[in-house]
Coordinates of C-alpha atoms and ligand atoms in Angstrom, one line a residue:
M1 CA 14.4 27.6 -8.5
S2 CA 12.1 29.4 -7.1
A3 CA 13.3 31.2 -3.5
S4 CA 10.5 29.3 -2.1
R5 CA 11.3 25.9 -2.8
P6 CA 14.0 24.1 -0.6
A7 CA 16.7 22.2 -2.3
A8 CA 15.9 19.0 -0.2
V9 CA 13.7 17.7 2.7
I10 CA 15.2 15.4 5.1
V11 CA 13.2 12.6 7.4
L12 CA 14.7 11.3 10.0
A13 CA 13.2 7.9 10.4
A14 CA 16.5 5.6 12.3
G15 CA 15.3 5.9 15.4
E16 CA 14.4 2.6 16.9
G17 CA 10.8 3.7 18.5
T18 CA 10.8 1.2 21.4
R19 CA 7.6 2.5 23.1
M20 CA 5.7 1.1 19.9
K21 CA 6.4 -2.4 21.0
S22 CA 6.2 -4.1 17.6
R23 CA 8.2 -5.9 15.1
T24 CA 7.5 -3.5 12.4
S25 CA 9.3 0.0 12.1
K26 CA 7.6 2.4 14.0
V27 CA 7.2 5.0 11.0
L28 CA 6.1 2.1 8.8
H29 CA 2.6 2.0 11.6
E30 CA -0.5 2.7 9.6
L31 CA -3.1 5.7 9.8
C32 CA -5.8 5.7 7.4
G33 CA -4.4 4.4 4.9
R34 CA -0.6 4.9 5.0
P35 CA 2.4 4.4 7.3
M36 CA 3.3 7.3 9.3
L37 CA 6.1 8.2 6.7
G38 CA 3.6 7.6 4.0
H39 CA 2.1 11.0 5.3
V40 CA 5.5 12.7 5.9
L41 CA 6.5 12.4 2.8
A42 CA 3.4 13.7 1.4
A43 CA 3.3 17.1 3.7
A44 CA 7.3 17.2 2.5
R45 CA 6.5 16.7 -1.3
A46 CA 3.5 20.0 -0.8
L47 CA 7.1 21.7 -1.0
D48 CA 8.2 20.2 -4.2
P49 CA 12.1 20.0 -3.0
G50 CA 14.9 19.3 -4.9
R51 CA 15.8 16.0 -3.4
L52 CA 13.8 14.1 -0.6
V53 CA 15.8 12.5 1.7
V54 CA 15.3 9.5 4.4
V55 CA 17.6 8.5 6.9
V56 CA 17.1 4.6 7.8
G57 CA 18.7 2.8 10.8
H58 CA 16.3 0.7 12.6
R59 CA 14.1 -1.8 10.7
R60 CA 15.8 0.0 7.7
E61 CA 15.2 -3.0 5.1
Q62 CA 11.3 -3.2 6.1
V63 CA 11.4 1.1 5.7
V64 CA 13.6 0.8 2.5
A65 CA 11.6 -2.6 1.1
H66 CA 8.2 -0.2 1.6
L67 CA 9.6 3.1 0.1
E68 CA 11.0 0.8 -3.2
Q69 CA 7.9 -0.3 -3.7
A70 CA 4.4 2.3 -2.0
E71 CA 6.9 5.4 -3.3
A72 CA 8.1 4.1 -6.4
E73 CA 6.2 6.3 -8.7
T74 CA 6.6 10.0 -6.6
S75 CA 8.3 12.5 -7.5
P76 CA 10.9 13.4 -6.1
R77 CA 11.5 9.8 -5.5
P78 CA 12.8 9.6 -1.5
E79 CA 16.5 8.5 -1.3
P80 CA 17.0 6.4 1.7
V81 CA 20.5 7.4 3.6
V82 CA 21.6 4.9 6.4
Q83 CA 23.1 6.0 10.0
E84 CA 24.5 2.4 11.0
R85 CA 24.6 3.6 15.0
Q86 CA 22.1 6.2 16.1
G87 CA 23.8 8.8 17.4
G88 CA 21.2 11.3 17.5
T89 CA 19.3 13.7 15.1
G90 CA 22.5 15.5 14.6
H91 CA 24.2 12.8 13.7
A92 CA 21.3 11.4 11.7
V93 CA 21.7 14.8 9.6
R94 CA 25.0 14.8 9.4
M95 CA 25.3 11.6 7.6
A96 CA 23.1 12.5 5.1
M97 CA 25.3 15.6 4.3
E98 CA 28.1 13.8 3.9
R99 CA 26.4 11.0 1.7
L100 CA 24.8 13.2 -0.3
W101 CA 26.9 16.5 -0.4
D102 CA 30.3 15.4 0.6
G103 CA 29.5 17.0 4.0
G104 CA 29.5 20.2 2.2
G105 CA 25.2 21.2 2.3
P106 CA 23.4 22.5 -0.8
S107 CA 23.0 26.2 -1.6
G108 CA 19.6 26.4 -0.4
T109 CA 17.2 25.5 2.3
V110 CA 17.6 22.3 3.8
V111 CA 14.2 21.3 6.3
V112 CA 14.9 18.8 8.3
T113 CA 11.5 16.9 9.6
N114 CA 11.0 14.0 12.4
G115 CA 9.4 11.1 10.3
D116 CA 7.2 10.7 13.0
H117 CA 4.5 13.2 12.8
P118 CA 1.7 12.0 10.8
L119 CA -0.8 15.1 11.3
L120 CA 2.1 17.3 10.2
R121 CA 0.1 19.2 7.0
G122 CA 1.9 20.4 4.1
E123 CA 0.7 23.8 4.8
T124 CA 2.5 24.2 7.5
L125 CA 5.8 23.2 6.4
A126 CA 5.4 25.6 3.7
E127 CA 4.6 28.2 6.1
L128 CA 8.0 27.6 8.0
V129 CA 10.1 28.1 4.8
R130 CA 8.3 30.8 3.9
V131 CA 8.3 32.7 7.3
H132 CA 12.6 31.4 6.5
G133 CA 13.3 33.6 3.6
A134 CA 11.0 36.1 4.7
E135 CA 13.1 37.0 7.8
G136 CA 16.4 35.8 6.4
N137 CA 17.2 33.5 8.7
A138 CA 20.1 31.3 9.1
V139 CA 17.8 28.4 10.8
T140 CA 13.8 28.7 11.7
V141 CA 12.2 26.9 13.7
L142 CA 8.6 25.3 13.8
T143 CA 7.5 25.6 17.9
T144 CA 4.2 25.9 19.7
E145 CA 2.4 25.7 22.8
M146 CA 2.2 22.8 24.7
P147 CA -0.2 22.6 27.7
D148 CA 2.1 19.4 28.5
A149 CA 6.0 20.5 27.4
T150 CA 7.5 17.6 29.0
G151 CA 10.0 15.5 27.4
Y152 CA 10.3 18.2 24.3
G153 CA 13.1 20.4 24.1
R154 CA 12.1 24.0 25.6
I155 CA 12.9 27.1 23.2
L156 CA 14.6 30.2 24.4
R157 CA 13.8 33.9 22.6
E158 CA 16.2 36.8 23.3
G159 CA 15.1 40.1 24.1
D160 CA 14.2 40.9 20.7
G161 CA 12.1 37.6 19.5
S162 CA 14.7 35.5 17.8
V163 CA 16.0 32.4 19.3
A164 CA 18.4 31.9 21.9
A165 CA 18.7 28.3 21.5
I166 CA 16.8 25.3 21.8
V167 CA 17.4 23.1 25.9
E168 CA 16.2 19.4 25.2
H169 CA 14.1 18.5 28.8
K170 CA 16.5 16.2 30.6
D171 CA 19.2 19.0 30.0
A172 CA 17.0 21.9 31.0
T173 CA 17.2 23.7 34.8
E174 CA 13.6 23.8 36.8
V175 CA 13.3 27.8 35.0
Q176 CA 13.7 26.8 31.6
R177 CA 11.1 24.0 32.0
A178 CA 8.6 25.8 32.6
V179 CA 8.5 27.6 29.4
R180 CA 5.7 26.1 26.8
E181 CA 7.1 27.2 23.9
I182 CA 8.8 23.7 22.4
N183 CA 10.7 23.1 19.4
V184 CA 8.0 20.9 17.2
G185 CA 11.4 18.7 15.4
M186 CA 10.7 20.7 12.4
Y187 CA 13.3 22.8 10.3
A188 CA 14.1 25.4 8.3
F189 CA 17.6 25.7 7.6
D190 CA 20.2 27.4 5.3
G191 CA 21.8 24.0 3.7
A192 CA 25.7 25.3 3.6
L193 CA 25.2 27.0 7.7
L194 CA 23.9 23.6 8.3
A195 CA 26.8 21.3 7.3
D196 CA 29.3 23.5 8.9
A197 CA 27.8 24.1 12.0
L198 CA 26.6 20.2 12.5
K199 CA 30.6 19.3 11.8
R200 CA 31.1 21.7 15.6
V201 CA 28.4 19.3 17.5
T202 CA 29.0 17.9 20.3
T203 CA 28.0 15.4 22.7
D204 CA 28.3 16.5 26.0
N205 CA 24.9 16.6 27.2
A206 CA 22.1 14.7 29.1
K207 CA 22.0 11.3 26.5
G208 CA 25.2 12.1 25.0
E209 CA 24.1 12.6 21.4
E210 CA 24.4 14.6 18.9
Y211 CA 21.6 17.2 19.1
L212 CA 20.3 18.8 16.0
T213 CA 19.1 21.3 18.1
D214 CA 22.1 22.7 19.2
V215 CA 22.7 23.6 15.5
V216 CA 20.8 27.0 16.9
G217 CA 23.0 28.1 19.0
I218 CA 26.1 27.5 17.2
L219 CA 24.8 30.0 14.6
R220 CA 23.2 32.4 17.0
G221 CA 27.0 32.4 17.9
D222 CA 28.6 32.7 14.8
G223 CA 26.3 36.0 14.4
H224 CA 22.6 34.5 12.2
R225 CA 19.8 35.5 13.0
A226 CA 17.8 31.9 14.4
G227 CA 14.4 32.4 14.2
A228 CA 11.0 30.4 14.9
Y229 CA 7.3 29.7 13.3
L230 CA 4.9 29.5 16.4
T231 CA 1.9 27.7 15.3
A232 CA -1.4 27.7 17.0
D233 CA -2.2 24.2 16.4
W234 CA -0.5 22.1 18.7
V235 CA -2.7 18.7 18.1
E236 CA -1.1 19.0 14.4
T237 CA 2.8 19.3 15.6
Q238 CA 1.8 15.5 18.0
G239 CA 4.5 12.8 17.8
V240 CA 3.6 9.5 17.6
N241 CA 6.0 7.1 19.8
D242 CA 3.8 4.7 21.5
K243 CA 0.0 2.7 20.3
V244 CA -2.1 5.3 22.4
Q245 CA -0.8 8.4 20.2
L246 CA -1.3 6.6 17.1
A247 CA -4.4 6.1 17.7
Q248 CA -4.7 9.4 19.5
A249 CA -3.2 10.7 15.8
R250 CA -5.5 8.0 13.5
R251 CA -8.6 9.5 15.4
Q252 CA -7.5 13.3 14.4
L253 CA -6.6 12.7 11.0
N254 CA -9.5 10.9 10.2
D255 CA -11.8 13.6 11.5
R256 CA -9.7 15.5 9.3
I257 CA -10.4 13.8 6.6
L258 CA -14.3 13.5 7.4
E259 CA -14.4 17.4 7.9
A260 CA -13.2 17.9 4.7
H261 CA -15.8 15.6 2.9
M262 CA -18.7 16.9 5.1
R263 CA -17.7 20.6 3.5
A264 CA -17.3 19.3 -0.2
G265 CA -20.9 18.3 0.3
V266 CA -20.8 14.9 1.4
T267 CA -23.3 13.4 4.5
I268 CA -22.0 11.6 6.7
V269 CA -24.0 10.5 9.6
D270 CA -21.9 9.5 12.5
P271 CA -18.9 10.4 12.1
A272 CA -17.7 8.8 15.5
S273 CA -17.7 5.3 13.7
T274 CA -17.2 6.2 10.3
W275 CA -13.5 5.9 9.0
I276 CA -12.2 7.1 5.8
D277 CA -8.7 6.5 4.5
V278 CA -6.4 10.0 2.9
D279 CA -7.0 9.0 -0.5
V280 CA -10.9 8.2 -0.8
T281 CA -13.0 10.7 -2.5
A282 CA -16.3 11.4 -2.7
E283 CA -19.2 13.8 -5.0
A284 CA -21.6 15.8 -3.3
D285 CA -24.8 14.9 -1.7
A286 CA -22.6 11.1 -1.1
V287 CA -24.6 9.8 2.1
V288 CA -22.1 8.0 4.3
H289 CA -24.2 6.1 7.2
P290 CA -23.0 4.5 10.9
G291 CA -20.2 2.2 10.8
T292 CA -18.4 2.5 7.5
Q293 CA -14.9 2.1 6.6
L294 CA -13.9 3.5 3.1
H295 CA -10.1 2.1 2.6
G296 CA -7.8 2.8 -0.5
R297 CA -8.8 4.0 -3.6
T298 CA -12.9 4.3 -3.2
H299 CA -14.7 6.7 -4.5
L300 CA -18.7 7.4 -4.1
G301 CA -20.9 8.9 -7.3
E302 CA -23.1 12.0 -6.6
G303 CA -26.0 11.0 -4.5
A304 CA -25.0 7.0 -3.5
E305 CA -25.3 6.2 -0.1
V306 CA -23.1 3.8 1.6
G307 CA -23.6 2.1 4.9
P308 CA -24.5 0.8 7.0
G309 CA -22.0 -1.7 8.1
S310 CA -20.3 -1.6 5.2
T311 CA -16.3 -2.1 4.6
L312 CA -15.1 -0.6 0.8
T313 CA -11.9 -1.3 -0.4
D314 CA -10.8 0.3 -3.9
T315 CA -14.0 0.0 -5.0
L316 CA -16.2 2.6 -7.1
V317 CA -19.6 3.3 -6.2
G318 CA -21.2 4.7 -9.1
A319 CA -23.8 8.0 -9.0
G320 CA -27.1 7.4 -7.0
A321 CA -26.1 3.2 -5.8
R322 CA -27.0 2.3 -2.5
V323 CA -24.2 -0.1 -0.7
V324 CA -25.9 -2.0 2.3
N325 CA -23.7 -4.2 5.0
T326 CA -21.2 -4.9 2.5
V327 CA -17.9 -5.4 2.2
A328 CA -16.5 -4.9 -1.1
D329 CA -12.6 -5.0 -2.1
G330 CA -11.9 -4.0 -5.9
A331 CA -15.0 -3.4 -7.4
E332 CA -17.0 -1.4 -9.5
I333 CA -20.8 -1.0 -8.7
G334 CA -22.7 1.0 -11.4
P335 CA -24.9 3.8 -11.4
E336 CA -28.3 2.9 -9.5
A337 CA -27.2 -0.6 -8.5
S338 CA -28.4 -1.9 -5.1
V339 CA -26.1 -3.7 -3.3
G340 CA -26.9 -6.0 0.1
P341 CA -27.8 -6.0 2.8
F342 CA -24.7 -8.8 3.3
A343 CA -22.9 -8.7 0.1
Y344 CA -19.4 -10.0 -0.5
L345 CA -17.8 -8.7 -3.2
R346 CA -14.5 -9.6 -4.6
R347 CA -12.1 -8.6 -6.9
G348 CA -13.1 -8.0 -10.8
T349 CA -16.7 -7.4 -9.9
R350 CA -17.9 -4.8 -12.1
L351 CA -21.8 -4.6 -11.9
S352 CA -23.9 -2.3 -14.4
R353 CA -26.2 0.1 -14.0
K354 CA -29.3 -0.7 -12.2
V355 CA -27.9 -4.4 -11.0
K356 CA -29.2 -5.7 -7.9
I357 CA -26.7 -7.4 -5.2
G358 CA -29.3 -9.2 -2.6
A359 CA -28.6 -11.0 0.8
Y360 CA -25.8 -13.3 0.9
V361 CA -24.8 -12.8 -2.2
E362 CA -20.7 -13.1 -3.3
T363 CA -19.2 -12.3 -6.3
K364 CA -15.9 -12.9 -7.7
N365 CA -14.8 -12.0 -11.3
A366 CA -18.4 -11.3 -11.9
E367 CA -19.6 -8.7 -15.0
V368 CA -23.3 -8.5 -14.2
G369 CA -25.0 -6.9 -17.0
E370 CA -27.7 -3.9 -16.8
G371 CA -31.3 -4.1 -14.4
S372 CA -29.9 -7.6 -14.0
K373 CA -30.5 -9.7 -10.4
V374 CA -28.7 -11.6 -8.0
P375 CA -31.2 -11.1 -5.5
H376 CA -30.5 -14.0 -2.7
L377 CA -27.8 -16.7 -1.4
T378 CA -25.6 -17.0 -4.6
Y379 CA -22.4 -17.5 -5.4
V380 CA -21.6 -15.5 -8.7
G381 CA -17.9 -16.8 -9.6
D382 CA -15.6 -16.4 -13.3
A383 CA -19.1 -15.4 -15.1
E384 CA -20.4 -12.9 -17.5
I385 CA -24.2 -12.4 -16.8
G386 CA -25.6 -10.2 -20.1
A387 CA -28.6 -7.4 -19.5
G388 CA -32.1 -8.3 -17.3
S389 CA -31.3 -11.5 -16.5
N390 CA -32.7 -13.0 -13.0
I391 CA -30.1 -15.5 -11.5
G392 CA -32.7 -17.9 -8.9
A393 CA -32.7 -17.5 -4.8
S394 CA -29.5 -20.3 -4.2
S395 CA -27.8 -20.8 -7.6
V396 CA -24.4 -21.2 -7.7
F397 CA -21.3 -20.9 -10.6
V398 CA -19.6 -24.0 -9.8
N399 CA -16.5 -22.6 -11.2
Y400 CA -13.2 -25.2 -9.5
D401 CA -12.8 -28.5 -10.9
G402 CA -9.9 -28.6 -8.0
V403 CA -7.4 -27.6 -10.3
E404 CA -8.5 -25.2 -12.3
K405 CA -11.2 -22.2 -12.2
H406 CA -13.3 -21.7 -15.1
R407 CA -15.6 -19.0 -16.6
S408 CA -19.6 -19.5 -17.4
V409 CA -21.3 -17.2 -19.4
V410 CA -25.4 -16.1 -19.0
G411 CA -27.1 -14.0 -21.7
D412 CA -29.5 -10.9 -21.7
H413 CA -33.2 -11.7 -20.2
V414 CA -32.2 -15.2 -19.0
K415 CA -34.1 -16.4 -16.2
V416 CA -32.1 -18.9 -14.3
G417 CA -34.3 -21.0 -12.0
S418 CA -33.5 -21.4 -7.7
D419 CA -30.7 -23.5 -6.7
T420 CA -29.1 -23.6 -10.2
M421 CA -25.2 -25.4 -10.6
I422 CA -24.1 -24.0 -13.4
V423 CA -21.0 -25.9 -13.9
A424 CA -18.3 -24.0 -15.8
P425 CA -17.4 -23.8 -18.5
V426 CA -20.9 -23.0 -19.7
T427 CA -23.0 -20.8 -22.1
I428 CA -26.7 -19.8 -21.2
G429 CA -27.7 -18.4 -24.0
D430 CA -30.7 -15.2 -24.7
G431 CA -33.8 -15.5 -23.6
A432 CA -33.2 -18.9 -22.2
Y433 CA -34.2 -20.6 -18.6
T434 CA -33.4 -23.1 -17.0
A435 CA -35.8 -25.1 -14.3
A436 CA -35.4 -24.7 -10.6
G437 CA -32.8 -27.2 -8.9
S438 CA -30.9 -27.8 -12.4
V439 CA -27.8 -28.8 -12.7
I440 CA -26.6 -27.3 -15.9
V441 CA -23.2 -29.3 -16.8
Q442 CA -23.7 -28.4 -20.8
D443 CA -24.5 -25.2 -23.1
V444 CA -28.0 -24.1 -22.9
P445 CA -29.3 -22.7 -26.8
P446 CA -30.9 -19.2 -26.7
G447 CA -34.4 -19.4 -25.8
A448 CA -34.6 -22.7 -24.4
M449 CA -35.7 -24.7 -21.3
A450 CA -33.0 -26.4 -19.9
V451 CA -34.3 -29.4 -17.3
A452 CA -31.9 -30.9 -15.8
R453 CA -32.8 -33.1 -12.6
G454 CA -34.6 -36.1 -11.4
R455 CA -38.0 -36.5 -12.4
Q456 CA -40.1 -36.7 -9.4
R457 CA -42.2 -39.5 -8.1
N458 CA -44.7 -40.0 -5.0
I459 CA -44.8 -43.1 -3.7
E460 CA -48.4 -43.2 -1.8
G461 CA -49.0 -44.0 1.6
W462 CA -45.6 -44.6 2.6
V463 CA -45.5 -42.9 5.5
E464 CA -48.1 -45.0 6.8
R465 CA -46.7 -47.9 6.6
K466 CA -43.3 -47.4 7.0
R467 CA -43.8 -44.5 10.1
A468 CA -46.8 -45.9 12.0
G469 CA -48.0 -44.6 15.0
T470 CA -45.4 -41.1 14.2
P471 CA -47.1 -37.9 14.6
A472 CA -46.8 -37.2 10.6
A473 CA -48.5 -40.7 9.9
E474 CA -51.5 -39.7 12.4
A475 CA -51.3 -36.2 9.9
A476 CA -51.0 -38.5 6.9
R477 CA -54.1 -40.6 8.3
R478 CA -55.7 -37.3 9.3
A479 CA -55.2 -35.7 5.8
S480 CA -56.8 -38.8 3.8
G481 CA -60.5 -38.2 5.7
R482 CA -60.5 -41.5 6.5
D483 CA -60.9 -40.2 10.2
R484 CA -64.7 -39.1 9.6
A485 CA -65.5 -41.9 7.7
E486 CA -65.1 -44.0 11.2
Ligands
LIG501 C1 13.6 15.8 19.4 C2 14.3 17.1 20.1 C3 13.4 17.8 20.7 C4 11.9 18.5 19.8 C5 11.2 16.3 19.9 C6 10.0 16.7 19.1 C7 16.8 16.6 19.2 C8 18.0 16.5 19.8 N1 15.5 16.8 20.2 O1 13.6 14.6 21.0 O2 14.0 19.4 20.8 O3 11.5 18.6 20.9 O4 12.1 16.0 18.8 O5 9.4 15.3 18.6 O6 16.6 16.6 17.7 N2 16.6 10.1 14.8 C9 17.5 9.6 13.9 N3 19.2 9.0 14.6 C10 19.1 9.6 15.5 C11 18.2 9.5 15.9 C12 16.7 9.8 16.1 O7 16.9 9.0 12.9 O8 20.1 8.6 15.8 C13 15.4 10.5 14.5 C14 14.2 9.2 15.1 O9 13.6 7.9 14.4 C15 12.8 10.6 15.3 C16 13.7 11.5 15.6 O10 14.8 11.9 14.9 O11 12.0 9.8 14.2 C17 13.7 12.3 16.4 O12 13.7 12.2 17.5 P1 13.6 11.4 19.1 O13 14.7 10.3 19.3 O14 12.7 11.0 18.8 O15 13.8 12.8 19.4 P2 13.6 13.2 20.7 O16 14.0 12.9 22.4 O17 12.1 13.6 21.0
LIG502 CA1 10.1 11.4 19.5

């Protein structure tokens, strides 16, 4: 194990989070495509710890279920430890130590972090661990200088720059409250010394809790060195306690994500109205227009343009494709394709190169071949369309018989006339045509013209006889030329 690799990271996530006023666990509130806890775990994982431990308490069934689903594939897998009653941050870490190491604590470094600090970057935690090792400290505290330190634990320094103690806001004197350097809530500890010191933490304080912060003074009293890593970026160290702070953190995180994309060559026309999740990827020269949201594992290829006003989730956009005012979820859009405005691409949509999907078109489980066009007012559900075909305006792939969904196949270079109902399951062969207004219920052979509609019958003079005196009848009479004859 390398010197900088911690034995464990312990994430504290058992608190009640009362100020969120929510049925959802505080740490499961989402920002930029992940719950708060997910961001904290991602930062923790950047340290490559031996074990990753999450202390759970309030709404633990939600948190444990989330860990089992969303974090099942990650390494190391987070291990939940239950804290039955919330006896304070020191109590929470003690429970984890007792459960996982019989109270002894592992040899090596143990990092402890609050679960409600979604902006904290892995790099900052790594720097904390590096300083901890380099200074040979028993404990190293991540600190910053807050413009307003109200509510935070204050850092009391010795003359030599080491840390003497952390005093909680509620327990601090006026002089101590004037200190602007605060405890962020992230620490690197010597594992064995931490375990030993936790046994001596009392509840003799304003909240009647076991404070993790008291460990600093205890280790100091034992003659060990306590240090601090002071970070200048106080914004990144902010915690989230209510939905106002959640929105502020989301804005910050979004800004950081957009900045990284812009530095990598993506054009973002209006950062203020653009929201991009943390797992979205984009290649250089992609362009994102105003009012666009990119979620999940969406990817933009080189030169792809998305927006304005588009929301894409788990959608792949090929190089040079154009997607305007579109909602897409689980779709693949081929290179140089053109989608929208006002298109809705649902799961299983796969558009090949140069496909055109126009206004008011909805697609689902639909494969559309190279260069094919679905330009206007159409539903394509459970269908396969070949290359070079055109689906006329206002056509519907009628896929649902009321009980089951069926699939239709349209070949290459097919011309489906406007307002064709393609009643699945049905196959329209290569090069075939359908007449406008047809209801296709049988297969159409390649190259055939399918006409499936009533023959037109004109009843001459019907309006003048049956609707006499109406403007229509007058117009008909004028058109007949009898006006001039009289
Ligand atoms: C804590 C620090 C304070 C620091 C601040 C930074 C202590 C005593 N104080 O204060 O110095 O400035 O964080 O945000 O540690 N938790 C549990 N079990 C418990 C209690 C808390 O898991 O029994 C978890 C909470 O869910 C939260 C974290 O620990 O994620 C911090 O708890 P919180 O009550 O918010 O501590 P603060 O009073 O903010
Ligand atoms: Ca807090």
